[in-house]
mmCIF file with all atom_site columns, C-alpha atoms and ligand atoms in Angstrom:
data_model
loop_
_atom_site.group_PDB
_atom_site.id
_atom_site.type_symbol
_atom_site.label_atom_id
_atom_site.label_alt_id
_atom_site.label_comp_id
_atom_site.label_asym_id
_atom_site.label_entity_id
_atom_site.label_seq_id
_atom_site.pdbx_PDB_ins_code
_atom_site.Cartn_x
_atom_site.Cartn_y
_atom_site.Cartn_z
_atom_site.occupancy
_atom_site.B_iso_or_equiv
_atom_site.pdbx_formal_charge
_atom_site.auth_seq_id
_atom_site.auth_comp_id
_atom_site.auth_asym_id
_atom_site.auth_atom_id
_atom_site.pdbx_PDB_model_num
ATOM   1   C  CA  . MET A 1 1   ? 22.868 36.381 -21.209 1.00 42.00 ? 15  MET A CA  1
ATOM   2   C  CA  . THR A 1 2   ? 19.787 37.332 -19.337 1.00 49.00 ? 16  THR A CA  1
ATOM   3   C  CA  . SER A 1 3   ? 18.034 38.858 -22.235 1.00 51.00 ? 17  SER A CA  1
ATOM   4   C  CA  . SER A 1 4   ? 18.754 36.085 -24.786 1.00 54.00 ? 18  SER A CA  1
ATOM   5   C  CA  . LEU A 1 5   ? 17.598 33.582 -22.286 1.00 56.00 ? 19  LEU A CA  1
ATOM   6   C  CA  . HIS A 1 6   ? 14.301 35.657 -21.725 1.00 64.00 ? 20  HIS A CA  1
ATOM   7   C  CA  . GLY A 1 7   ? 13.889 35.517 -25.757 1.00 65.00 ? 21  GLY A CA  1
ATOM   8   C  CA  . ALA A 1 8   ? 14.578 31.684 -25.905 1.00 67.00 ? 22  ALA A CA  1
ATOM   9   C  CA  . THR A 1 9   ? 12.151 31.306 -23.099 1.00 69.00 ? 23  THR A CA  1
ATOM   10  C  CA  . LEU A 1 10  ? 9.491  33.406 -24.832 1.00 68.00 ? 24  LEU A CA  1
ATOM   11  C  CA  . ILE A 1 11  ? 9.837  31.441 -27.985 1.00 69.00 ? 25  ILE A CA  1
ATOM   12  C  CA  . VAL A 1 12  ? 9.229  28.230 -26.034 1.00 68.00 ? 26  VAL A CA  1
ATOM   13  C  CA  . LEU A 1 13  ? 6.222  29.493 -24.433 1.00 68.00 ? 27  LEU A CA  1
ATOM   14  C  CA  . LEU A 1 14  ? 4.813  30.585 -27.733 1.00 68.00 ? 28  LEU A CA  1
ATOM   15  C  CA  . LEU A 1 15  ? 5.377  27.149 -29.241 1.00 68.00 ? 29  LEU A CA  1
ATOM   16  C  CA  . LEU A 1 16  ? 3.683  25.695 -26.155 1.00 69.00 ? 30  LEU A CA  1
ATOM   17  C  CA  . ALA A 1 17  ? 0.753  28.123 -26.470 1.00 70.00 ? 31  ALA A CA  1
ATOM   18  C  CA  . GLY A 1 18  ? 0.312  26.793 -30.150 1.00 67.00 ? 32  GLY A CA  1
ATOM   19  C  CA  . GLN A 1 19  ? 0.311  23.119 -28.667 1.00 64.00 ? 33  GLN A CA  1
ATOM   20  C  CA  . ALA A 1 20  ? -2.214 23.998 -26.036 1.00 64.00 ? 34  ALA A CA  1
ATOM   21  C  CA  . GLY A 1 21  ? -4.362 25.365 -29.087 1.00 55.00 ? 35  GLY A CA  1
ATOM   22  C  CA  . ALA A 1 22  ? -3.867 22.061 -30.617 1.00 54.00 ? 36  ALA A CA  1
ATOM   23  C  CA  . ALA A 1 23  ? -4.989 20.167 -27.439 1.00 52.00 ? 37  ALA A CA  1
ATOM   24  C  CA  . GLU A 1 24  ? -8.266 22.109 -27.350 1.00 60.00 ? 38  GLU A CA  1
ATOM   25  C  CA  . ASN A 1 25  ? -9.142 20.629 -30.756 1.00 65.00 ? 39  ASN A CA  1
ATOM   26  C  CA  . ASP A 1 26  ? -8.769 16.983 -28.751 1.00 74.00 ? 40  ASP A CA  1
ATOM   27  C  CA  . GLU A 1 27  ? -5.675 16.515 -30.430 1.00 85.00 ? 41  GLU A CA  1
ATOM   28  C  CA  . ASP A 1 28  ? -3.009 15.372 -27.968 1.00 92.00 ? 42  ASP A CA  1
ATOM   29  C  CA  . VAL A 1 29  ? 0.321  16.186 -29.521 1.00 94.00 ? 43  VAL A CA  1
ATOM   30  C  CA  . ARG A 1 30  ? 2.591  14.754 -26.820 1.00 97.00 ? 44  ARG A CA  1
ATOM   31  C  CA  . GLN A 1 31  ? 4.771  11.823 -27.304 1.00 97.00 ? 45  GLN A CA  1
ATOM   32  C  CA  . PHE A 1 32  ? 3.997  8.779  -25.475 1.00 98.00 ? 46  PHE A CA  1
ATOM   33  C  CA  . ALA A 1 33  ? 6.926  7.561  -23.314 1.00 98.00 ? 47  ALA A CA  1
ATOM   34  C  CA  . LYS A 1 34  ? 6.506  3.926  -22.461 1.00 97.00 ? 48  LYS A CA  1
ATOM   35  C  CA  . MET A 1 35  ? 7.566  3.401  -18.877 1.00 97.00 ? 49  MET A CA  1
ATOM   36  C  CA  . PRO A 1 36  ? 7.150  0.582  -16.457 1.00 97.00 ? 50  PRO A CA  1
ATOM   37  C  CA  . ALA A 1 37  ? 4.272  1.089  -14.012 1.00 97.00 ? 51  ALA A CA  1
ATOM   38  C  CA  . GLU A 1 38  ? 6.567  1.219  -11.008 1.00 97.00 ? 52  GLU A CA  1
ATOM   39  C  CA  . SER A 1 39  ? 8.728  4.247  -12.627 1.00 97.00 ? 53  SER A CA  1
ATOM   40  C  CA  . ILE A 1 40  ? 5.532  5.869  -13.375 1.00 98.00 ? 54  ILE A CA  1
ATOM   41  C  CA  . ALA A 1 41  ? 4.472  5.719  -9.769  1.00 97.00 ? 55  ALA A CA  1
ATOM   42  C  CA  . LEU A 1 42  ? 7.598  7.108  -8.626  1.00 96.00 ? 56  LEU A CA  1
ATOM   43  C  CA  . MET A 1 43  ? 7.868  9.828  -11.285 1.00 97.00 ? 57  MET A CA  1
ATOM   44  C  CA  . ARG A 1 44  ? 4.254  10.948 -10.287 1.00 97.00 ? 58  ARG A CA  1
ATOM   45  C  CA  . ALA A 1 45  ? 5.112  11.111 -6.516  1.00 96.00 ? 59  ALA A CA  1
ATOM   46  C  CA  . ASP A 1 46  ? 8.056  13.009 -7.304  1.00 96.00 ? 60  ASP A CA  1
ATOM   47  C  CA  . MET A 1 47  ? 5.929  15.476 -9.445  1.00 97.00 ? 61  MET A CA  1
ATOM   48  C  CA  . ARG A 1 48  ? 3.563  16.083 -6.738  1.00 98.00 ? 62  ARG A CA  1
ATOM   49  C  CA  . ALA A 1 49  ? 6.537  16.775 -4.335  1.00 97.00 ? 63  ALA A CA  1
ATOM   50  C  CA  . HIS A 1 50  ? 7.757  19.354 -6.903  1.00 97.00 ? 64  HIS A CA  1
ATOM   51  C  CA  . THR A 1 51  ? 4.359  21.260 -6.591  1.00 98.00 ? 65  THR A CA  1
ATOM   52  C  CA  . LEU A 1 52  ? 4.849  21.149 -2.701  1.00 98.00 ? 66  LEU A CA  1
ATOM   53  C  CA  . ALA A 1 53  ? 8.327  22.738 -3.112  1.00 98.00 ? 67  ALA A CA  1
ATOM   54  C  CA  . ILE A 1 54  ? 7.230  25.477 -5.290  1.00 98.00 ? 68  ILE A CA  1
ATOM   55  C  CA  . ALA A 1 55  ? 4.723  26.431 -2.946  1.00 98.00 ? 69  ALA A CA  1
ATOM   56  C  CA  . GLU A 1 56  ? 7.260  25.952 0.044   1.00 98.00 ? 70  GLU A CA  1
ATOM   57  C  CA  . VAL A 1 57  ? 9.853  28.257 -1.695  1.00 98.00 ? 71  VAL A CA  1
ATOM   58  C  CA  . SER A 1 58  ? 7.169  30.895 -2.753  1.00 98.00 ? 72  SER A CA  1
ATOM   59  C  CA  . GLY A 1 59  ? 5.872  30.962 0.922   1.00 98.00 ? 73  GLY A CA  1
ATOM   60  C  CA  . LEU A 1 60  ? 9.548  31.551 2.182   1.00 98.00 ? 74  LEU A CA  1
ATOM   61  C  CA  . LEU A 1 61  ? 10.253 34.303 -0.517  1.00 98.00 ? 75  LEU A CA  1
ATOM   62  C  CA  . ALA A 1 62  ? 7.024  35.947 0.577   1.00 97.00 ? 76  ALA A CA  1
ATOM   63  C  CA  . GLU A 1 63  ? 8.278  35.975 4.123   1.00 98.00 ? 77  GLU A CA  1
ATOM   64  C  CA  . GLY A 1 64  ? 11.615 37.376 2.868   1.00 97.00 ? 78  GLY A CA  1
ATOM   65  C  CA  . ASP A 1 65  ? 13.536 34.503 4.147   1.00 98.00 ? 79  ASP A CA  1
ATOM   66  C  CA  . PHE A 1 66  ? 15.987 34.280 1.165   1.00 98.00 ? 80  PHE A CA  1
ATOM   67  C  CA  . ASN A 1 67  ? 18.317 31.626 2.775   1.00 98.00 ? 81  ASN A CA  1
ATOM   68  C  CA  . ALA A 1 68  ? 15.698 29.136 3.850   1.00 98.00 ? 82  ALA A CA  1
ATOM   69  C  CA  . ALA A 1 69  ? 13.928 29.645 0.348   1.00 98.00 ? 83  ALA A CA  1
ATOM   70  C  CA  . ALA A 1 70  ? 17.419 28.928 -1.558  1.00 98.00 ? 84  ALA A CA  1
ATOM   71  C  CA  . VAL A 1 71  ? 17.945 25.697 0.642   1.00 98.00 ? 85  VAL A CA  1
ATOM   72  C  CA  . ALA A 1 72  ? 14.503 24.690 -0.200  1.00 98.00 ? 86  ALA A CA  1
ATOM   73  C  CA  . ALA A 1 73  ? 14.661 25.370 -3.915  1.00 98.00 ? 87  ALA A CA  1
ATOM   74  C  CA  . ASP A 1 74  ? 18.007 23.330 -4.225  1.00 97.00 ? 88  ASP A CA  1
ATOM   75  C  CA  . ALA A 1 75  ? 16.594 20.388 -2.077  1.00 96.00 ? 89  ALA A CA  1
ATOM   76  C  CA  . GLY A 1 76  ? 13.051 20.264 -3.365  1.00 97.00 ? 90  GLY A CA  1
ATOM   77  C  CA  . LEU A 1 77  ? 13.894 20.939 -7.024  1.00 98.00 ? 91  LEU A CA  1
ATOM   78  C  CA  . GLY A 1 78  ? 17.458 21.333 -7.815  1.00 95.00 ? 92  GLY A CA  1
ATOM   79  C  CA  . PHE A 1 79  ? 20.360 18.844 -8.113  1.00 91.00 ? 93  PHE A CA  1
ATOM   80  C  CA  . GLY A 1 80  ? 19.508 18.101 -4.206  1.00 88.00 ? 94  GLY A CA  1
ATOM   81  C  CA  . ALA A 1 81  ? 16.076 16.440 -5.535  1.00 87.00 ? 95  ALA A CA  1
ATOM   82  C  CA  . MET A 1 82  ? 18.149 14.612 -8.347  1.00 86.00 ? 96  MET A CA  1
ATOM   83  C  CA  . GLY A 1 83  ? 19.454 11.156 -8.393  1.00 81.00 ? 97  GLY A CA  1
ATOM   84  C  CA  . GLN A 1 84  ? 17.850 9.858  -5.084  1.00 84.00 ? 98  GLN A CA  1
ATOM   85  C  CA  . MET A 1 85  ? 16.813 6.718  -6.567  1.00 86.00 ? 99  MET A CA  1
ATOM   86  C  CA  . ARG A 1 86  ? 20.139 5.900  -7.883  1.00 84.00 ? 100 ARG A CA  1
ATOM   87  C  CA  . GLY A 1 87  ? 20.651 2.374  -8.032  1.00 88.00 ? 101 GLY A CA  1
ATOM   88  C  CA  . ASN A 1 88  ? 16.911 1.428  -8.131  1.00 93.00 ? 102 ASN A CA  1
ATOM   89  C  CA  . PRO A 1 89  ? 16.265 -0.125 -11.491 1.00 94.00 ? 103 PRO A CA  1
ATOM   90  C  CA  . ASN A 1 90  ? 12.944 1.709  -11.444 1.00 95.00 ? 104 ASN A CA  1
ATOM   91  C  CA  . ALA A 1 91  ? 14.359 5.026  -11.211 1.00 94.00 ? 105 ALA A CA  1
ATOM   92  C  CA  . PRO A 1 92  ? 12.213 7.130  -13.489 1.00 95.00 ? 106 PRO A CA  1
ATOM   93  C  CA  . GLY A 1 93  ? 15.114 8.795  -15.380 1.00 94.00 ? 107 GLY A CA  1
ATOM   94  C  CA  . ARG A 1 94  ? 16.465 5.439  -16.527 1.00 94.00 ? 108 ARG A CA  1
ATOM   95  C  CA  . HIS A 1 95  ? 13.241 4.712  -18.449 1.00 96.00 ? 109 HIS A CA  1
ATOM   96  C  CA  . MET A 1 96  ? 12.792 8.055  -19.920 1.00 97.00 ? 110 MET A CA  1
ATOM   97  C  CA  . PRO A 1 97  ? 13.720 8.708  -23.699 1.00 97.00 ? 111 PRO A CA  1
ATOM   98  C  CA  . ALA A 1 98  ? 16.983 10.426 -23.830 1.00 97.00 ? 112 ALA A CA  1
ATOM   99  C  CA  . PRO A 1 99  ? 15.489 14.013 -24.822 1.00 98.00 ? 113 PRO A CA  1
ATOM   100 C  CA  . MET A 1 100 ? 12.859 13.719 -21.973 1.00 98.00 ? 114 MET A CA  1
ATOM   101 C  CA  . HIS A 1 101 ? 15.543 12.884 -19.395 1.00 97.00 ? 115 HIS A CA  1
ATOM   102 C  CA  . ARG A 1 102 ? 17.625 15.829 -20.697 1.00 97.00 ? 116 ARG A CA  1
ATOM   103 C  CA  . MET A 1 103 ? 14.560 18.152 -20.125 1.00 98.00 ? 117 MET A CA  1
ATOM   104 C  CA  . GLY A 1 104 ? 14.428 16.644 -16.640 1.00 97.00 ? 118 GLY A CA  1
ATOM   105 C  CA  . ILE A 1 105 ? 18.116 17.431 -15.826 1.00 96.00 ? 119 ILE A CA  1
ATOM   106 C  CA  . ALA A 1 106 ? 17.426 20.928 -17.409 1.00 97.00 ? 120 ALA A CA  1
ATOM   107 C  CA  . MET A 1 107 ? 14.565 21.654 -14.876 1.00 98.00 ? 121 MET A CA  1
ATOM   108 C  CA  . HIS A 1 108 ? 16.935 20.555 -11.977 1.00 97.00 ? 122 HIS A CA  1
ATOM   109 C  CA  . ASP A 1 109 ? 19.710 22.691 -13.353 1.00 97.00 ? 123 ASP A CA  1
ATOM   110 C  CA  . ALA A 1 110 ? 17.161 25.673 -13.624 1.00 98.00 ? 124 ALA A CA  1
ATOM   111 C  CA  . ALA A 1 111 ? 15.933 25.116 -10.094 1.00 98.00 ? 125 ALA A CA  1
ATOM   112 C  CA  . ASN A 1 112 ? 19.771 25.293 -9.050  1.00 97.00 ? 126 ASN A CA  1
ATOM   113 C  CA  . SER A 1 113 ? 20.173 28.587 -10.780 1.00 98.00 ? 127 SER A CA  1
ATOM   114 C  CA  . TRP A 1 114 ? 17.006 29.919 -9.249  1.00 98.00 ? 128 TRP A CA  1
ATOM   115 C  CA  . SER A 1 115 ? 18.532 28.998 -5.806  1.00 98.00 ? 129 SER A CA  1
ATOM   116 C  CA  . GLU A 1 116 ? 21.839 30.904 -6.610  1.00 98.00 ? 130 GLU A CA  1
ATOM   117 C  CA  . ALA A 1 117 ? 19.380 33.771 -7.627  1.00 98.00 ? 131 ALA A CA  1
ATOM   118 C  CA  . ILE A 1 118 ? 17.374 33.653 -4.498  1.00 98.00 ? 132 ILE A CA  1
ATOM   119 C  CA  . ARG A 1 119 ? 20.655 33.686 -2.501  1.00 98.00 ? 133 ARG A CA  1
ATOM   120 C  CA  . SER A 1 120 ? 21.628 37.060 -4.401  1.00 97.00 ? 134 SER A CA  1
ATOM   121 C  CA  . GLY A 1 121 ? 18.442 38.678 -3.031  1.00 96.00 ? 135 GLY A CA  1
ATOM   122 C  CA  . ASP A 1 122 ? 17.865 40.368 -6.481  1.00 97.00 ? 136 ASP A CA  1
ATOM   123 C  CA  . ALA A 1 123 ? 14.268 40.214 -7.208  1.00 97.00 ? 137 ALA A CA  1
ATOM   124 C  CA  . ARG A 1 124 ? 14.853 40.457 -10.953 1.00 98.00 ? 138 ARG A CA  1
ATOM   125 C  CA  . ARG A 1 125 ? 17.029 37.511 -10.983 1.00 98.00 ? 139 ARG A CA  1
ATOM   126 C  CA  . ILE A 1 126 ? 14.674 35.723 -8.601  1.00 98.00 ? 140 ILE A CA  1
ATOM   127 C  CA  . PHE A 1 127 ? 11.663 36.403 -10.814 1.00 98.00 ? 141 PHE A CA  1
ATOM   128 C  CA  . ALA A 1 128 ? 13.657 35.342 -14.086 1.00 98.00 ? 142 ALA A CA  1
ATOM   129 C  CA  . GLY A 1 129 ? 14.918 32.116 -12.172 1.00 98.00 ? 143 GLY A CA  1
ATOM   130 C  CA  . TYR A 1 130 ? 11.297 31.263 -11.254 1.00 98.00 ? 144 TYR A CA  1
ATOM   131 C  CA  . GLN A 1 131 ? 10.199 31.704 -14.916 1.00 98.00 ? 145 GLN A CA  1
ATOM   132 C  CA  . ALA A 1 132 ? 12.958 29.342 -16.146 1.00 98.00 ? 146 ALA A CA  1
ATOM   133 C  CA  . VAL A 1 133 ? 11.867 26.706 -13.706 1.00 98.00 ? 147 VAL A CA  1
ATOM   134 C  CA  . VAL A 1 134 ? 8.059  26.571 -14.358 1.00 98.00 ? 148 VAL A CA  1
ATOM   135 C  CA  . SER A 1 135 ? 8.895  26.910 -18.020 1.00 98.00 ? 149 SER A CA  1
ATOM   136 C  CA  . ALA A 1 136 ? 10.881 23.530 -17.632 1.00 98.00 ? 150 ALA A CA  1
ATOM   137 C  CA  . CYS A 1 137 ? 8.126  21.981 -16.050 1.00 98.00 ? 151 CYS A CA  1
ATOM   138 C  CA  . ALA A 1 138 ? 5.702  23.221 -18.713 1.00 98.00 ? 152 ALA A CA  1
ATOM   139 C  CA  . SER A 1 139 ? 7.982  22.274 -21.498 1.00 97.00 ? 153 SER A CA  1
ATOM   140 C  CA  . CYS A 1 140 ? 8.214  18.695 -20.755 1.00 98.00 ? 154 CYS A CA  1
ATOM   141 C  CA  . HIS A 1 141 ? 4.274  18.437 -19.771 1.00 98.00 ? 155 HIS A CA  1
ATOM   142 C  CA  . MET A 1 142 ? 3.350  19.739 -23.339 1.00 97.00 ? 156 MET A CA  1
ATOM   143 C  CA  . ALA A 1 143 ? 5.978  17.279 -24.968 1.00 98.00 ? 157 ALA A CA  1
ATOM   144 C  CA  . TYR A 1 144 ? 5.445  13.914 -23.033 1.00 98.00 ? 158 TYR A CA  1
ATOM   145 C  CA  . ARG A 1 145 ? 2.866  11.714 -21.437 1.00 98.00 ? 159 ARG A CA  1
ATOM   146 C  CA  . VAL A 1 146 ? 3.277  8.241  -19.788 1.00 97.00 ? 160 VAL A CA  1
ATOM   147 C  CA  . ARG A 1 147 ? -0.254 7.238  -20.159 1.00 95.00 ? 161 ARG A CA  1
HETATM 148 C  C1  . LIG D 2 .   ? 11.186 15.616 -17.810 1.00 62.62 ? 207 LIG D C1  1
HETATM 149 C  C2  . LIG D 2 .   ? 9.763  15.902 -18.026 1.00 62.62 ? 207 LIG D C2  1
HETATM 150 C  C3  . LIG D 2 .   ? 8.996  16.616 -16.732 1.00 62.62 ? 207 LIG D C3  1
HETATM 151 C  C4  . LIG D 2 .   ? 9.439  17.578 -16.024 1.00 62.62 ? 207 LIG D C4  1
HETATM 152 C  C5  . LIG D 2 .   ? 10.706 18.466 -16.245 1.00 62.62 ? 207 LIG D C5  1
HETATM 153 C  C6  . LIG D 2 .   ? 8.303  18.035 -15.114 1.00 62.62 ? 207 LIG D C6  1
HETATM 154 N  N1  . LIG D 2 .   ? 7.316  16.939 -15.239 1.00 62.62 ? 207 LIG D N1  1
HETATM 155 FE FE1 . LIG D 2 .   ? 5.725  17.012 -14.132 1.00 62.62 ? 207 LIG D FE1 1
HETATM 156 N  N2  . LIG D 2 .   ? 4.936  15.314 -15.390 1.00 62.62 ? 207 LIG D N2  1
HETATM 157 C  C7  . LIG D 2 .   ? 5.708  14.654 -16.334 1.00 62.62 ? 207 LIG D C7  1
HETATM 158 C  C8  . LIG D 2 .   ? 5.139  13.579 -17.049 1.00 62.62 ? 207 LIG D C8  1
HETATM 159 C  C9  . LIG D 2 .   ? 5.334  12.835 -18.202 1.00 62.62 ? 207 LIG D C9  1
HETATM 160 C  C10 . LIG D 2 .   ? 3.969  13.620 -16.222 1.00 62.62 ? 207 LIG D C10 1
HETATM 161 C  C11 . LIG D 2 .   ? 2.731  12.595 -16.353 1.00 62.62 ? 207 LIG D C11 1
HETATM 162 C  C12 . LIG D 2 .   ? 1.776  12.855 -17.631 1.00 62.62 ? 207 LIG D C12 1
HETATM 163 C  C13 . LIG D 2 .   ? 0.777  11.692 -17.931 1.00 62.62 ? 207 LIG D C13 1
HETATM 164 O  O1  . LIG D 2 .   ? -0.011 11.566 -16.820 1.00 62.62 ? 207 LIG D O1  1
HETATM 165 O  O2  . LIG D 2 .   ? 0.861  10.914 -18.884 1.00 62.62 ? 207 LIG D O2  1
HETATM 166 C  C14 . LIG D 2 .   ? 3.778  14.603 -15.279 1.00 62.62 ? 207 LIG D C14 1
HETATM 167 C  C15 . LIG D 2 .   ? 2.871  14.737 -14.311 1.00 62.62 ? 207 LIG D C15 1
HETATM 168 C  C16 . LIG D 2 .   ? 3.155  15.704 -13.278 1.00 62.62 ? 207 LIG D C16 1
HETATM 169 C  C17 . LIG D 2 .   ? 1.925  16.031 -12.105 1.00 62.62 ? 207 LIG D C17 1
HETATM 170 C  C18 . LIG D 2 .   ? 0.801  15.089 -12.040 1.00 62.62 ? 207 LIG D C18 1
HETATM 171 C  C19 . LIG D 2 .   ? 1.271  13.906 -10.898 1.00 62.62 ? 207 LIG D C19 1
HETATM 172 C  C20 . LIG D 2 .   ? 0.277  12.927 -10.753 1.00 62.62 ? 207 LIG D C20 1
HETATM 173 O  O3  . LIG D 2 .   ? -0.110 12.513 -9.616  1.00 62.62 ? 207 LIG D O3  1
HETATM 174 O  O4  . LIG D 2 .   ? -0.446 12.452 -11.531 1.00 62.62 ? 207 LIG D O4  1
HETATM 175 C  C21 . LIG D 2 .   ? 2.370  17.125 -11.501 1.00 62.62 ? 207 LIG D C21 1
HETATM 176 C  C22 . LIG D 2 .   ? 1.546  17.678 -10.312 1.00 62.62 ? 207 LIG D C22 1
HETATM 177 C  C23 . LIG D 2 .   ? 3.779  17.558 -12.104 1.00 62.62 ? 207 LIG D C23 1
HETATM 178 N  N3  . LIG D 2 .   ? 4.006  16.889 -13.175 1.00 62.62 ? 207 LIG D N3  1
HETATM 179 C  C24 . LIG D 2 .   ? 4.308  18.550 -11.660 1.00 62.62 ? 207 LIG D C24 1
HETATM 180 C  C25 . LIG D 2 .   ? 5.625  19.103 -12.195 1.00 62.62 ? 207 LIG D C25 1
HETATM 181 C  C26 . LIG D 2 .   ? 6.059  20.399 -11.618 1.00 62.62 ? 207 LIG D C26 1
HETATM 182 C  C27 . LIG D 2 .   ? 5.641  21.205 -10.667 1.00 62.62 ? 207 LIG D C27 1
HETATM 183 C  C28 . LIG D 2 .   ? 7.478  20.314 -12.573 1.00 62.62 ? 207 LIG D C28 1
HETATM 184 C  C29 . LIG D 2 .   ? 8.628  21.332 -12.464 1.00 62.62 ? 207 LIG D C29 1
HETATM 185 C  C30 . LIG D 2 .   ? 8.974  21.735 -11.107 1.00 62.62 ? 207 LIG D C30 1
HETATM 186 C  C31 . LIG D 2 .   ? 7.360  19.318 -13.284 1.00 62.62 ? 207 LIG D C31 1
HETATM 187 N  N4  . LIG D 2 .   ? 6.234  18.399 -13.042 1.00 62.62 ? 207 LIG D N4  1
HETATM 188 C  C32 . LIG D 2 .   ? 8.396  18.873 -14.345 1.00 62.62 ? 207 LIG D C32 1
HETATM 189 C  C33 . LIG D 2 .   ? 6.805  15.131 -16.763 1.00 62.62 ? 207 LIG D C33 1
HETATM 190 C  C34 . LIG D 2 .   ? 7.840  16.385 -16.233 1.00 62.62 ? 207 LIG D C34 1
#
């Protein structure tokens, strides 16, 4: 399971590298996702919080505080960070194209697996989980833009 996951991630990264090459030629291949301004503002604030969460989890891992790191990964990036705007008509997920929304859910899912890996204390699993999360961020960033 782990090695096939790595293979799949590697292919995704190679595809992304190809797109990054295209972007260097001023060609933005990202798909435009039309979303209301309020949803974009909420989504961007969420995104900035994700970078903070990654920094927080990394710091706790560096300190060897696996329990706190696992809790922070779930709360800041995993399912604990999903659906907080349920009921809000501007909730970003509602306005994403379905494949984009699925990529968002996949990121939360990857973060939850990362949290479980952190709890296990197994360094290889922790690194693999980290790779899956940042690959999920990169995949969506290479595929979609909102402006
Ligand atoms: C479902 C798609 C998706 C996923 C998954 C995703 N992002 Fe984003 N992110 C976007 C889009 C779309 C933008 C805005 C791009 C634009 O400006 O057109 C964005 C913008 C950002 C920004 C800029 C915020 C600002 O103030 O403009 C940051 C930082 C960011 N993302 C971090 C992350 C991190 C870290 C992760 C992973 C933990 C992540 N994102 C996962 C879609 C995603």
